[in-house]
Every structure is written in C-alpha cells, then in structure tokens.
C-alpha cells in the first residue's frame, strides 16, 4: 500500500534498523522503544490487522519470526503483543507483532 509506513520499510523505501528478514517477513527496531528491546515483526505483504489476516502460513511465519529474532538476540524472557484496532492501541494499520524485553514487565498490562 503506497501510503503505509510499514510497507515502505518492508520495501526499503525508508530506512529502518533491520534485525531479521526473509522472503515473507521483516523485523526491525521500534522507532520509539518502550523497553531496551522493542522490535516489530511484520509481513512484507500489506495486511491491516489481525482481523484481516486469513493466511495461516503467514500467521506461522510471523510467530516463527519472533522465534528467529529472540534466538538471534539470545533472549528467553520477552513479551509478544499484537494490538488490534484503535481501541486496543493500534496506531499503524499494517499488522505487526511487538517483541518487548530487557526490563521487568508487569502483568496484567495497563
Ligand atoms: P501499535 O500502537 O500500532 O501497536 O504500534 C506501532 C508501533 O510502531 C509504535 O510502537 C511506534 O513507535 C512504531 N512506529 C511508528 N512509526 C514507525 C516508523 O516509522 N519506524 C519504526 N521503526 N517504528 C515506527
Ligand atoms: Zn502496509
């Protein structure tokens, strides 16, 4: 999608700090990290949110991406978050999984 910031990152039209990528997904540092580790995992294909994600292979690719990234960074304790919809805090409407780590994380979240 032409106006989507994460499509532009996936297409390398705008720079990002890439941590991992393969044919179908990319992972890069969040521009406004909420913890020492804050990485976003996205599909290269534009999908607005989890509500629009139908491709089960892509679902598996995204979770596998989380495992690739955490393995690469050597982290075992981390939180994975998907915000779906404005009311849940989604601000970028290209689905992304947050990987958050490196500080104590309270549960339940606020
Ligand atoms: P959401 O609130 O939609 O779940 O999360 C969007 C995330 O994307 C936020 O944590 C925000 O800091 C991050 N973000 C927004 N724009 C950019 C950008 O241009 N580059 C990067 N690397 N992260 C971004
Ligand atoms: Zn997009």
XYZ file of C-alpha atoms and ligand atoms in Angstrom:
135
model
C 0.000 0.000 0.000
C 1.519 3.293 -1.123
C 0.766 5.341 1.981
C 1.713 2.710 4.534
C 4.857 3.376 6.567
C 5.492 -0.325 7.231
C 5.094 -1.204 3.539
C 7.736 1.444 2.858
C 10.012 -0.116 5.489
C 9.393 -3.610 4.037
C 10.205 -2.302 0.534
C 13.252 -0.431 1.892
C 11.863 2.867 0.584
C 12.535 4.285 4.042
C 15.361 3.115 6.295
C 14.935 1.017 9.396
C 17.187 -0.893 11.698
C 16.527 -4.399 10.321
C 17.114 -7.220 12.767
C 15.884 -10.119 10.612
C 14.160 -10.714 7.289
C 13.215 -13.470 4.914
C 11.007 -13.659 1.831
C 7.761 -13.009 3.672
C 8.535 -11.098 6.890
C 10.806 -8.392 8.276
C 11.785 -7.443 11.841
C 13.169 -4.035 12.824
C 13.671 -1.851 15.886
C 10.715 0.238 17.030
C 11.401 3.950 16.499
C 10.045 4.770 19.967
C 11.089 1.826 22.142
C 9.242 1.177 25.405
C 11.982 -1.172 26.667
C 15.670 -1.873 25.952
C 14.498 -4.438 23.373
C 11.489 -3.367 21.292
C 11.275 -4.991 17.887
C 8.416 -5.151 15.401
C 7.799 -8.194 13.203
C 5.718 -7.523 10.072
C 4.621 -9.374 6.962
C 6.099 -7.831 3.806
C 2.632 -8.010 2.292
C 0.167 -5.361 3.491
C -2.448 -6.714 5.928
C -4.247 -4.138 8.086
C -4.612 -6.046 11.321
C -5.140 -9.492 12.805
C -8.813 -9.140 11.858
C -7.836 -9.127 8.171
C -5.136 -11.810 8.400
C -6.509 -15.002 6.814
C -3.328 -16.656 5.543
C -2.405 -19.337 8.084
C 1.053 -19.786 6.598
C 1.706 -16.112 7.155
C 0.457 -16.405 10.751
C 3.018 -19.159 11.285
C 5.723 -17.110 9.541
C 5.120 -14.196 11.900
C 5.418 -16.345 15.029
C 8.450 -18.109 13.572
C 9.905 -14.649 13.018
C 9.517 -13.910 16.725
C 11.463 -17.089 17.489
C 14.177 -16.256 14.941
C 14.641 -12.788 16.434
C 14.691 -13.902 20.072
C 17.073 -16.729 19.223
C 19.339 -14.304 17.372
C 19.344 -11.889 20.330
C 19.656 -14.696 22.876
C 16.628 -13.582 24.870
C 14.387 -16.066 26.633
C 12.130 -13.678 28.576
C 10.086 -11.370 26.429
C 6.555 -10.220 25.756
C 4.843 -10.531 22.376
C 1.954 -8.142 21.716
C -0.425 -7.602 18.823
C -2.635 -4.524 19.197
C -5.741 -4.964 17.073
C -7.909 -1.898 16.401
C -7.757 1.707 17.634
C -9.448 0.849 20.928
C -6.635 -1.592 21.714
C -3.884 0.894 20.858
C -3.160 0.010 17.228
C -1.690 3.098 15.568
C -0.117 1.624 12.443
C -2.603 -0.319 10.337
C -0.148 -2.834 8.909
C -0.150 -5.809 11.242
C 2.901 -6.072 13.493
C 3.968 -8.168 16.456
C 5.818 -6.308 19.177
C 8.712 -8.097 20.906
C 9.436 -6.344 24.201
C 12.208 -7.299 26.607
C 15.124 -6.110 28.718
C 13.277 -4.737 31.743
C 10.769 -6.109 34.269
C 7.331 -6.330 32.648
C 4.232 -6.115 34.802
C 1.229 -8.341 34.280
C -1.581 -7.580 33.650
C -0.599 -4.613 31.460
C -2.354 -1.263 31.862
P 0.871 -0.011 17.503
O 0.496 1.048 18.508
O 0.213 0.218 16.159
O 0.677 -1.410 18.020
O 2.422 0.120 17.311
C 3.008 0.922 16.338
C 4.480 0.996 16.669
O 5.168 1.424 15.530
C 4.797 2.008 17.791
O 5.472 1.334 18.851
C 5.674 3.043 17.099
O 6.699 3.531 17.923
C 6.207 2.292 15.894
N 6.484 3.107 14.723
C 5.663 4.032 14.171
N 6.226 4.587 13.069
C 7.432 3.974 12.926
C 8.486 4.113 11.970
O 8.434 4.908 11.040
N 9.582 3.318 12.122
C 9.679 2.421 13.159
N 10.785 1.696 13.225
N 8.704 2.262 14.079
C 7.601 3.028 13.971
Zn 1.456 -1.751 4.744
